[in-house]
Coordinates of C-alpha atoms and ligand atoms in Angstrom, one line a residue:
X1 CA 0.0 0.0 0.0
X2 CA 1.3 3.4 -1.0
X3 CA 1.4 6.2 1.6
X4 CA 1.9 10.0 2.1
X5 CA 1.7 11.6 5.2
X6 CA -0.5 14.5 2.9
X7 CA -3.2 13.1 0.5
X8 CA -5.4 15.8 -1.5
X9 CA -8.4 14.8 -3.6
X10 CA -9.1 17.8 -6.2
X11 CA -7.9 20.0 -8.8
X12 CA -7.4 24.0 -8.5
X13 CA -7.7 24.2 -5.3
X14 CA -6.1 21.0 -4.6
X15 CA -2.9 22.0 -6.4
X16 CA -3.3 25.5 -4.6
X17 CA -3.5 23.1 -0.7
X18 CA -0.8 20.7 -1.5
X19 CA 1.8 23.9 -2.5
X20 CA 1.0 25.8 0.6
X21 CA 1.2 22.6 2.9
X22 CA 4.4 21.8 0.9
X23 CA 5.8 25.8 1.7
X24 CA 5.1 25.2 5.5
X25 CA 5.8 21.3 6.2
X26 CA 9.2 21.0 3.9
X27 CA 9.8 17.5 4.6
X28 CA 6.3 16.0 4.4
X29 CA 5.3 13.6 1.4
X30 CA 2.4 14.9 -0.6
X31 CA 0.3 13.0 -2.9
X32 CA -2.6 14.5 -5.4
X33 CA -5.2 12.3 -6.6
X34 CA -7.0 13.8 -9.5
X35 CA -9.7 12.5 -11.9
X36 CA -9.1 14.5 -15.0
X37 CA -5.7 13.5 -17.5
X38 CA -5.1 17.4 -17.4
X39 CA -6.8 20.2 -15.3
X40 CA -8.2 23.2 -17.2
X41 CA -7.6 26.5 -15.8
X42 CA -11.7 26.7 -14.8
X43 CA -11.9 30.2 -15.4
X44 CA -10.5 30.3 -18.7
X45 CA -12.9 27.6 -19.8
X46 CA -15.5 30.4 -21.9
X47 CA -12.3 31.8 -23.5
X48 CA -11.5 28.2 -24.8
X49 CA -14.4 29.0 -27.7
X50 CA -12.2 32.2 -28.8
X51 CA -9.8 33.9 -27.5
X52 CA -7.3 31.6 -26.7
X53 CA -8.4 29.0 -29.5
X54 CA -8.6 25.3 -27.7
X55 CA -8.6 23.5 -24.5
X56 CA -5.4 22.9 -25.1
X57 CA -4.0 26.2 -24.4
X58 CA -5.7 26.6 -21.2
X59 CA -4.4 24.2 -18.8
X60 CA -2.8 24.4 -15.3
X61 CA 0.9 23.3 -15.8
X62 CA 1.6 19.7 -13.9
X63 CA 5.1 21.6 -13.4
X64 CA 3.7 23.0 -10.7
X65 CA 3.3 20.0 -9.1
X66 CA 6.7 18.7 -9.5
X67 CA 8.5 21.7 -8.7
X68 CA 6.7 21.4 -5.4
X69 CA 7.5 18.1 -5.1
X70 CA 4.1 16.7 -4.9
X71 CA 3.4 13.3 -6.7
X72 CA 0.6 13.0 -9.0
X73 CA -1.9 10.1 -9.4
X74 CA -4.1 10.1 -11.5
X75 CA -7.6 8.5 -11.0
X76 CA -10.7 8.6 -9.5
X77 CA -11.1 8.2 -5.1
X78 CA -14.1 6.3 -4.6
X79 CA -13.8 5.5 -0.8
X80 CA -12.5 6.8 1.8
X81 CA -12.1 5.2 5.0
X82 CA -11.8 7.3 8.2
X83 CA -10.9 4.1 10.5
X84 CA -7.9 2.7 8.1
X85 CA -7.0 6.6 7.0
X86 CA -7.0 5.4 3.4
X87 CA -8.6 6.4 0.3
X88 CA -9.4 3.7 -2.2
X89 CA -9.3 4.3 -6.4
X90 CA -11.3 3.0 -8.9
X91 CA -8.8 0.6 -10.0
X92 CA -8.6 -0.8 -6.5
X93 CA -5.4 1.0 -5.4
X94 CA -5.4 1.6 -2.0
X95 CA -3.1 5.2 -0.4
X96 CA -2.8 5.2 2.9
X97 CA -2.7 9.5 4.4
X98 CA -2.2 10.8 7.7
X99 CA -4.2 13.6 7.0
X100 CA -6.0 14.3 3.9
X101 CA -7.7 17.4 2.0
X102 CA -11.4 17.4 0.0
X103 CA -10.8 19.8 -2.8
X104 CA -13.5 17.5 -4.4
X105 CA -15.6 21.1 -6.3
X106 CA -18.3 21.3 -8.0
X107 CA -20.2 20.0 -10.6
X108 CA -23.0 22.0 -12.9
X109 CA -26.2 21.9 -11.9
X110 CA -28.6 20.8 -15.1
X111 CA -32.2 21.7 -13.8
X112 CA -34.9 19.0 -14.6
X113 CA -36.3 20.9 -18.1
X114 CA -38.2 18.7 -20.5
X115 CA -35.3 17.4 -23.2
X116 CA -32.7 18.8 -21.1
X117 CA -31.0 15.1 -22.4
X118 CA -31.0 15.5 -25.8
X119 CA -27.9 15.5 -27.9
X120 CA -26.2 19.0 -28.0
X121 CA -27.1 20.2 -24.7
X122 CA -24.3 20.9 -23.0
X123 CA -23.4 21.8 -19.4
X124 CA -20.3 23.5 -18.7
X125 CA -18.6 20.4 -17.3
X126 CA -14.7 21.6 -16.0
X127 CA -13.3 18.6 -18.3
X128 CA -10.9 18.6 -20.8
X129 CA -12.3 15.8 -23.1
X130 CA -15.7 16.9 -22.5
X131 CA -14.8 20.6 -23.5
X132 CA -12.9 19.9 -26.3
X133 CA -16.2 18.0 -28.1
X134 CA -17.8 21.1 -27.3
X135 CA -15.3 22.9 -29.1
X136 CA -15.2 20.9 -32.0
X137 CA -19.1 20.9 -32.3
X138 CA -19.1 24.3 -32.0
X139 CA -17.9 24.9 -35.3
X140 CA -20.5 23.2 -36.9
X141 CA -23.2 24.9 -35.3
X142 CA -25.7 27.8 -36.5
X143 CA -28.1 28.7 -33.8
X144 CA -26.7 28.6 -30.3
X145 CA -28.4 29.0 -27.0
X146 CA -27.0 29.9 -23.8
X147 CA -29.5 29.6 -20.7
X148 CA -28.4 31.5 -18.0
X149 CA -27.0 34.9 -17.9
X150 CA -24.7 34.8 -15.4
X151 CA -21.0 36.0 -15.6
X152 CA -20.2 32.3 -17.6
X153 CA -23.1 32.7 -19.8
X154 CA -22.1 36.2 -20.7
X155 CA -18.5 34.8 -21.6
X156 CA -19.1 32.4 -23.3
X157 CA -21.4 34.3 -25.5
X158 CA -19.1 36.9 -25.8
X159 CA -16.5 34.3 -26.6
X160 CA -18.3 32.1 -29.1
X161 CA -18.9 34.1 -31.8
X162 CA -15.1 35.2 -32.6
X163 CA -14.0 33.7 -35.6
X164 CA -17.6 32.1 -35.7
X165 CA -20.6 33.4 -38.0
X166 CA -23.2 32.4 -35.2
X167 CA -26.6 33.7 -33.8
X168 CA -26.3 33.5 -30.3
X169 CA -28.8 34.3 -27.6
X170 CA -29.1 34.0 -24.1
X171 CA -32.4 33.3 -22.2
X172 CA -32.3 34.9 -18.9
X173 CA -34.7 34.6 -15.9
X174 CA -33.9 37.5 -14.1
X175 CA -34.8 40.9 -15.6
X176 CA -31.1 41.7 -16.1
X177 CA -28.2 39.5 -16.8
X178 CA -25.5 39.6 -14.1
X179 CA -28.3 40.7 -11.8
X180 CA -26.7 38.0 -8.8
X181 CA -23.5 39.5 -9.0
X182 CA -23.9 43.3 -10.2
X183 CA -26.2 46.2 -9.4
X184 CA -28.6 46.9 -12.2
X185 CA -26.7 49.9 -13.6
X186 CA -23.7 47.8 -14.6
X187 CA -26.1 44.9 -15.5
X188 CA -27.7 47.2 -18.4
X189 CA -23.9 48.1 -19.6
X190 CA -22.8 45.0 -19.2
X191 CA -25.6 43.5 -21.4
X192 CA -26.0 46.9 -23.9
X193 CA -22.1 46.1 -24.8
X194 CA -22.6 42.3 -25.2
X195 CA -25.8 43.3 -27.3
X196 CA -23.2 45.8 -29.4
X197 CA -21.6 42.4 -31.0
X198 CA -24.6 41.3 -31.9
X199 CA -25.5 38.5 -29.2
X200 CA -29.3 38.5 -28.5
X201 CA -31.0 38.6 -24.7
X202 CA -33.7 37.6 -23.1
X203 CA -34.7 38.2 -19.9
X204 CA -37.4 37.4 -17.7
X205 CA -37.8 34.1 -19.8
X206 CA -37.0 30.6 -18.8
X207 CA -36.6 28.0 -20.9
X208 CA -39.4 25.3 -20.1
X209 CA -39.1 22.8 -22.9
X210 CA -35.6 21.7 -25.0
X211 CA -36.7 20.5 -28.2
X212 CA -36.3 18.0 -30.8
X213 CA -36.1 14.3 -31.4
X214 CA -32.5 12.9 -30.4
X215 CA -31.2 16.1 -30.8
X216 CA -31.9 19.5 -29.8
X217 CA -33.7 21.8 -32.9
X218 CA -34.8 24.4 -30.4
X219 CA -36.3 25.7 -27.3
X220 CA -39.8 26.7 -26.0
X221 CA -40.1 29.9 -23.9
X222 CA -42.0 30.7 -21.0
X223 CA -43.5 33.5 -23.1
X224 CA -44.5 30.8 -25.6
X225 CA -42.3 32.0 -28.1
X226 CA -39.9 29.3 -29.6
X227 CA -36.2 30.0 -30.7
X228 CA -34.3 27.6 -33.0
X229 CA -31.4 25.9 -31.9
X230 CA -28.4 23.2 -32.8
X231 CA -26.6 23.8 -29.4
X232 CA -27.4 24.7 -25.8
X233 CA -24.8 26.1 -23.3
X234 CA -26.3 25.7 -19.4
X235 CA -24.4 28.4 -17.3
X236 CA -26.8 28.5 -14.4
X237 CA -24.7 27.3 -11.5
X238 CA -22.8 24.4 -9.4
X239 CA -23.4 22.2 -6.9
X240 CA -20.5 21.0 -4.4
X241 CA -19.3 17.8 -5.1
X242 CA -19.7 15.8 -2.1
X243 CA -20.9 12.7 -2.8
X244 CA -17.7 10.8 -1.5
X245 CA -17.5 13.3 2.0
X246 CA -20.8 11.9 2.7
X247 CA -20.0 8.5 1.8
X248 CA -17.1 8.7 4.2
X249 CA -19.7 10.1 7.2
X250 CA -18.3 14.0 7.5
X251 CA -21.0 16.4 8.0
X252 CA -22.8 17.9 5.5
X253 CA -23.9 21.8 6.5
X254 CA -25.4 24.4 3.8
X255 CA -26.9 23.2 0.8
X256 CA -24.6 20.3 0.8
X257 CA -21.2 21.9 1.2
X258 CA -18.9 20.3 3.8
X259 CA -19.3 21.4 7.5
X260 CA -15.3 22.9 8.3
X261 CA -14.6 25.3 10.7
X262 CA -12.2 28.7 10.5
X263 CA -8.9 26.7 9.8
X264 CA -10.4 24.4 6.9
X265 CA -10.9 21.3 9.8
X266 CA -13.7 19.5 9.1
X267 CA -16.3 19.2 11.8
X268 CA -16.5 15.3 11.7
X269 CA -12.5 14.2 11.5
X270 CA -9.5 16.2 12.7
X271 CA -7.4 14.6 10.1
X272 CA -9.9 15.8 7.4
X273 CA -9.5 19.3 6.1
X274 CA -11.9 20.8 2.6
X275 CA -11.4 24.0 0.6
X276 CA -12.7 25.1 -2.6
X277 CA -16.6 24.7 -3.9
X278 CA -16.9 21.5 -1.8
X279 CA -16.7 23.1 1.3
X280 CA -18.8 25.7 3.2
X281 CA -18.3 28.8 3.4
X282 CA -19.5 31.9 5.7
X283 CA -20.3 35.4 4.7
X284 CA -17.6 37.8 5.5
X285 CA -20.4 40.6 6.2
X286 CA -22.8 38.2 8.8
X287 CA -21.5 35.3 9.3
X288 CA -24.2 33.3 7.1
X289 CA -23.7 30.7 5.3
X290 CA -23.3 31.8 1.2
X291 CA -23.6 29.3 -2.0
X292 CA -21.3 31.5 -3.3
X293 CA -18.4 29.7 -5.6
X294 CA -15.2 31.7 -6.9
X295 CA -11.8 30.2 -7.6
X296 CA -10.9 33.7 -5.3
X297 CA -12.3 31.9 -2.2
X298 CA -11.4 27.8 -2.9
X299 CA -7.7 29.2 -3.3
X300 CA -7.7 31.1 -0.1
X301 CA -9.7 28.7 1.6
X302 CA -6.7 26.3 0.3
X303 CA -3.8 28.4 1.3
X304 CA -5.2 28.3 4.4
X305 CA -5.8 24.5 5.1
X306 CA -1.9 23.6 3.4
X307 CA -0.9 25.6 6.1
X308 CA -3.2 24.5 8.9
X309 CA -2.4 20.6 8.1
X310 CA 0.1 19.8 11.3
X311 CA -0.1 23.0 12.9
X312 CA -2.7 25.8 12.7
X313 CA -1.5 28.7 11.6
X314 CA -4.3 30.7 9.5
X315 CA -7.7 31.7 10.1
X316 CA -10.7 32.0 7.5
X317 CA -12.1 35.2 7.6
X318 CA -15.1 34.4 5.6
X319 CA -16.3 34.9 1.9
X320 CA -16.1 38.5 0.8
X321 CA -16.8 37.6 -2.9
X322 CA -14.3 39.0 -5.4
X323 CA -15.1 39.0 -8.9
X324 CA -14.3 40.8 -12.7
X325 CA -15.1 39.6 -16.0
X326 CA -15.1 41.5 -19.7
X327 CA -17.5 42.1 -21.8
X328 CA -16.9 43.2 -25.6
X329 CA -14.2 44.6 -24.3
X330 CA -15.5 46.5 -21.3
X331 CA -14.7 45.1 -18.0
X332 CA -16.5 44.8 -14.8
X333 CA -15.9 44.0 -11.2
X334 CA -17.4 44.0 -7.9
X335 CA -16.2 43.0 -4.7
X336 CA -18.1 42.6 -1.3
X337 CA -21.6 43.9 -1.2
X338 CA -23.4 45.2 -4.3
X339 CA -26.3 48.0 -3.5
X340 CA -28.9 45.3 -3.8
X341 CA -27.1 42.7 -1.7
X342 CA -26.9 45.4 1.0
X343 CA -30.5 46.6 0.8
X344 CA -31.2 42.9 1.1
X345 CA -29.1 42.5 4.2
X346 CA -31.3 46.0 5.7
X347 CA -28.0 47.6 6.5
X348 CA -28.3 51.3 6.6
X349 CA -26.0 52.5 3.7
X350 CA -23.8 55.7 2.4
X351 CA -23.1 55.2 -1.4
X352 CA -19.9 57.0 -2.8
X353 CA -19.6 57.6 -7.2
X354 CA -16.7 58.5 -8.9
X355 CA -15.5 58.8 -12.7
X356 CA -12.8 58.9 -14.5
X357 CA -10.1 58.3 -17.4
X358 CA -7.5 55.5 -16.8
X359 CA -5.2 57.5 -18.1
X360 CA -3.9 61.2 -17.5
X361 CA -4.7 63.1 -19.4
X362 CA -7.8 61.1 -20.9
X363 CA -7.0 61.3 -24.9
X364 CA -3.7 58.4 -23.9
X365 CA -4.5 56.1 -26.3
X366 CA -6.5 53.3 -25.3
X367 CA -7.5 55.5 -22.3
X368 CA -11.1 53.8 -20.9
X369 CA -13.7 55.4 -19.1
X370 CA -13.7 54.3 -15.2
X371 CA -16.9 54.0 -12.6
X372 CA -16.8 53.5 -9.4
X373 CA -19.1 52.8 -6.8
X374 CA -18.4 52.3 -3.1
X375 CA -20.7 51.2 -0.2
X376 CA -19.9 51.8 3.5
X377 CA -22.0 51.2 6.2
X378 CA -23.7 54.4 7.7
X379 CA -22.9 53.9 10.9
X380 CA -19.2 53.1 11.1
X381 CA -18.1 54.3 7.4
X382 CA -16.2 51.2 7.3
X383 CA -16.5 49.8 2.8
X384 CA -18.8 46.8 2.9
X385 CA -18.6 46.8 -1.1
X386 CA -17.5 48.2 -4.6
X387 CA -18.3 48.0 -8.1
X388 CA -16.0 49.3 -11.2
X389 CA -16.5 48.9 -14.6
X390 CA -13.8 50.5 -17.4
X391 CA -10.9 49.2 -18.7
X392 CA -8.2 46.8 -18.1
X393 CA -7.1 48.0 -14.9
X394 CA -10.3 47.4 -13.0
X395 CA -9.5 43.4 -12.3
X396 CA -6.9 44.6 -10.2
X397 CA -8.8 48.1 -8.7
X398 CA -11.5 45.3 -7.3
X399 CA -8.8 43.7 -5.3
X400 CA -7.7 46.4 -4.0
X401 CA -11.2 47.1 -2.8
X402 CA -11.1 43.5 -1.4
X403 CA -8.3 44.1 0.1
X404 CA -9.8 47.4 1.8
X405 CA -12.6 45.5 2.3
X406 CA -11.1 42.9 4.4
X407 CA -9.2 45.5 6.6
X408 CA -12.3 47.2 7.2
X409 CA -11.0 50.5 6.3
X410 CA -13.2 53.5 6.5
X411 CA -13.8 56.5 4.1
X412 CA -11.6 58.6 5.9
X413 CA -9.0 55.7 5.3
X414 CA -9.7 55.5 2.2
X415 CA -9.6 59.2 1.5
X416 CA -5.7 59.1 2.8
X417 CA -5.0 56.4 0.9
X418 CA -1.7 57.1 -1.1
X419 CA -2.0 55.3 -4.5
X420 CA 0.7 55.4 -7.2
X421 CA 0.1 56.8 -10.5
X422 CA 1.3 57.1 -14.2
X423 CA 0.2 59.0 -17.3
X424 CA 0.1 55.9 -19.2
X425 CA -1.1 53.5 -16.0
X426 CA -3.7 54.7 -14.0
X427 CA -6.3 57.4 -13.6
X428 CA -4.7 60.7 -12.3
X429 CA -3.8 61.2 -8.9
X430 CA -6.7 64.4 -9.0
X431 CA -8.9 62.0 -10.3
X432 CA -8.3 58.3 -8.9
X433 CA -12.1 57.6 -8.8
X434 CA -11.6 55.1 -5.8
X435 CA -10.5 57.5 -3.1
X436 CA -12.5 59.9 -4.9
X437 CA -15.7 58.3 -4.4
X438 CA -14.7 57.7 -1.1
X439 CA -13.8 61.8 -0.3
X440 CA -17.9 61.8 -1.7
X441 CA -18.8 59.5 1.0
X442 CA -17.3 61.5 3.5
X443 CA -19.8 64.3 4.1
X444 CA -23.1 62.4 3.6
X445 CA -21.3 60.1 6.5
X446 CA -20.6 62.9 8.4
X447 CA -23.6 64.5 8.5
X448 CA -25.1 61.2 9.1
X449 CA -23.0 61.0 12.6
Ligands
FAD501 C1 -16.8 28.4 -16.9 C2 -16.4 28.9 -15.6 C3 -15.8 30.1 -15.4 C4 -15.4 30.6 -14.2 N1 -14.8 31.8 -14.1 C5 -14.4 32.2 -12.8 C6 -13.7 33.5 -12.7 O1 -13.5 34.2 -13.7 N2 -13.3 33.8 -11.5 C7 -13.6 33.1 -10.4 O2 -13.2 33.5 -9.3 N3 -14.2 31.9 -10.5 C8 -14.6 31.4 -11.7 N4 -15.3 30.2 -11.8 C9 -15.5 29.4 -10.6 C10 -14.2 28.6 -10.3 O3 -13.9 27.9 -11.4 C11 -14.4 27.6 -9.1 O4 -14.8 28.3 -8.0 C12 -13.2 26.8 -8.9 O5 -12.9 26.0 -10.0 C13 -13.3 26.0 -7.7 O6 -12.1 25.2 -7.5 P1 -12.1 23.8 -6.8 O7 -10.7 23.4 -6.8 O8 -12.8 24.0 -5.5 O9 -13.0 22.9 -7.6 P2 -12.9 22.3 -9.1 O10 -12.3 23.3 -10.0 O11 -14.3 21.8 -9.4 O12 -11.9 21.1 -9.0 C14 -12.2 19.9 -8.4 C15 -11.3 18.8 -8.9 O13 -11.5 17.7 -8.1 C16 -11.5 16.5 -9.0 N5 -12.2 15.4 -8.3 C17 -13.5 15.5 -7.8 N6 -13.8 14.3 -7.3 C18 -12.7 13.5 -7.3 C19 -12.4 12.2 -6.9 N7 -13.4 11.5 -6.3 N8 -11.2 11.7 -7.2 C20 -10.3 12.4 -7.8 N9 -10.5 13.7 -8.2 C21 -11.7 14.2 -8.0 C22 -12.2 17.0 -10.2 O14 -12.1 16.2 -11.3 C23 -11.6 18.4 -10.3 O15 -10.4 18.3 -11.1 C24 -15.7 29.8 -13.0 C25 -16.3 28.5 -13.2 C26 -16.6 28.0 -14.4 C27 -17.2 26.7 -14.6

């Protein structure tokens, strides 16, 4: 029987736990166990139908794992048994751990829609084999549907029609797309600039029947109307992966995530630690539980049990939900609380805007237009939440605001906040809309004292 004194069942955020166990225990032996041949960088999975041209080209490098000195096997864990402390493959290997780490996921939900098993209709499935018959069916297809307008619906339809002569629509049930991740005033840009490439959109629609004989010809609306199709994309969401936790008797907590505590421990075995989708996760902001799934939380979450494996060492401050994507060019982010998330929540709220160039002076060329909008609670003035849409530069303005976020710094902080700037870079110093719309903040908050 082969042994480690690390085992790790998973993928990105299994990779991400075995290097941070491997940074802080130097001399411990570390085995991955992963399913797939090779693991797709998930979040680069809509760009596969485009920009970058093939699954092929958007993999996470096995390098990493040898450089870290972690061995690979590859295969599927179908057992694990707490008493032995061993997990048992498919092909009837047995590995025996001391301590061992779900990074087990997610897996798409498909929602029970008449037809939804025809041929064509395809969820988006994180597997390379799977996702490269997509890609090659792709190119034969005409009329493509995407249900779901969620940030991977968007990209993908964004994505698929580059280098493809395509009608593309996406069916959503919400009156704006994005609405689950952006207030509605980036939701309407967001879709207005998908829209500008000729993707159609609807929304307040489900889809209530898929079409066809064997294989999908179209879908029926809930308006009645019926839209032709060769190919369905399902972007509407994952569930954790946690069929083999339960197997192996560790609690189950919110909608089916594993019960771990602030160090990544499982509740049921100390010797059991989970990150990523398959584990649950608190709310930063209450303390509740939160479905929410980004590979910005499984590979903190996974930092954070690598390092807690034989000694803790971090704590998990909860989910503050960090997110950007692009649009037609036009990107987007948002992290913490949106408007609508903290209306939900009834906290009392003081709302800071800001505009401008991300360039000084704005005629640089490929200067982009940038908005920002900040939240902070009206008691304290401490940022629960921002939103930025512009150019380039806004995937890395929204971590700053996570990382503001996550200090809990106040409007005054932020309006002392000393940020470097270039001509060519970044908004100007006059100008930077962040610490502007937090300057804004400052006197409703004030008054509100
Ligand atoms: C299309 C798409 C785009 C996304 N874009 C973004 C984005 O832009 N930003 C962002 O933050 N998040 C994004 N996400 C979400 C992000 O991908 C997930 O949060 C992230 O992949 C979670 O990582 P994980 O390691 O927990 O799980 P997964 O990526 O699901 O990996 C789990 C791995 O475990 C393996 N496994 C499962 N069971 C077993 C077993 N029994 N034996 C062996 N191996 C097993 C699986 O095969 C898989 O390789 C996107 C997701 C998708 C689908």
């Amino acid at each position: 029987m082969k042994k480690a004194d690390v085992v790790v069942l998973g993928g990105l955020s299994g990779i991400t736990a075995g290097i941070s166990c491997r940074r802080h225990y130097p001399d411990k032996k570390i085995i991955l166990i992963r399913k797939e041949g090779t693991v797709l960088i998930p979040c680069g999975i809509p760009y596969i139908y485009g920009t970058v041209g093939g699954p092929e080209n958007n993999v996470i490098p096995d390098g990493l794992l040898e450089s870290n000195g972690i061995e690979l096997i590859r295969g599927e864990a179908i057992e694990v048994d707490r008493e032995k402390k061993t997990v048992v493959m498919k092909g009837g290997e047995i590995i025996g751990y001391e301590k061992l780490v779900f990074a087990t996921g997610s897996v798409p939900l498909v929602p029970p829609i008449p037809g939804i098993d025809k041929e064509n209709v395809y969820p988006v499935k994180k597997e390379f084999e799977y996702l490269s018959e997509v890609h090659s069916h792709m190119n034969m297809v005409k009329d493509l549907v995407i249900i779901g307008g969620g940030f991977i619906g968007m990209e993908f339809a964004d994505e698929c029609r580059k280098g493809r002569n395509i009608n593309v629509t996406v069916v959503e049930a919400m009156p704006h797309c994005l609405q689950a991740a952006m207030d509605n005033e980036y939701c309407e840009e967001a879709q207005a600039k998908l829209e500008e490439t000729g993707v159609g959109i609807l929304v307040n629609q489900t889809v209530e029947a898929i079409l066809g004989k064997k294989k999908v010809t179209g879908v029926k609306l809930s308006s009645g109307k019926e839209l032709k199709a060769d190919m369905i994309i399902l972007g509407i969401g994952a569930l954790p992966n946690t069929d083999l936790a339960k197997k192996a008797g560790l609690e189950l907590g919110f909608r089916n995530t594993i019960k771990v505590d602030r160090y990544m421990q499982t509740y049921t075995d100390p010797d059991i630690f989970a990150c990523g989708d398959c584990a649950e996760k608190q709310s930063f902001f209450d303390g509740r539980p939160t479905g929410v799934m980004l590979a910005s939380i499984a590979t903190s979450e996974a930092r954070i049990a690598g390092a807690n494996l034989f000694s803790p060492t971090h704590q998990n401050c909860g989910a503050i939900s960090v997110f950007s994507t692009v649009i037609n060019g036009r990107a987007f982010g948002v992290a913490g609380l949106t408007e609508r998330c903290a209306n939900q929540m009834r906290a009392k709220i003081v709302i800071g805007t800001a505009e401008a160039p991300d360039t000084h002076p704005g005629g640089m060329p490929n200067s982009c237009h940038t908005k920002v909008k900040l939240i902070f609670a009206k008691d304290t003035g401490v940022i629960m939440g921002g939103s930025i849409c512009g150019g380039k530069p806004v995937g890395e303005m929204t971590n700053v605001l996570s990382a503001c976020i996550m200090h809990r710094m106040t409007a005054d902080d932020i309006v002392k906040f000393q940020m470097g700037t270039h001509p060519a870079l970044t908004s100007s110093p006059i100008m930077y809309p962040i610490v502007n719309a937090a300057c804004k903040a400052v006197i409703p908050l004030k008054a509100s004292a």
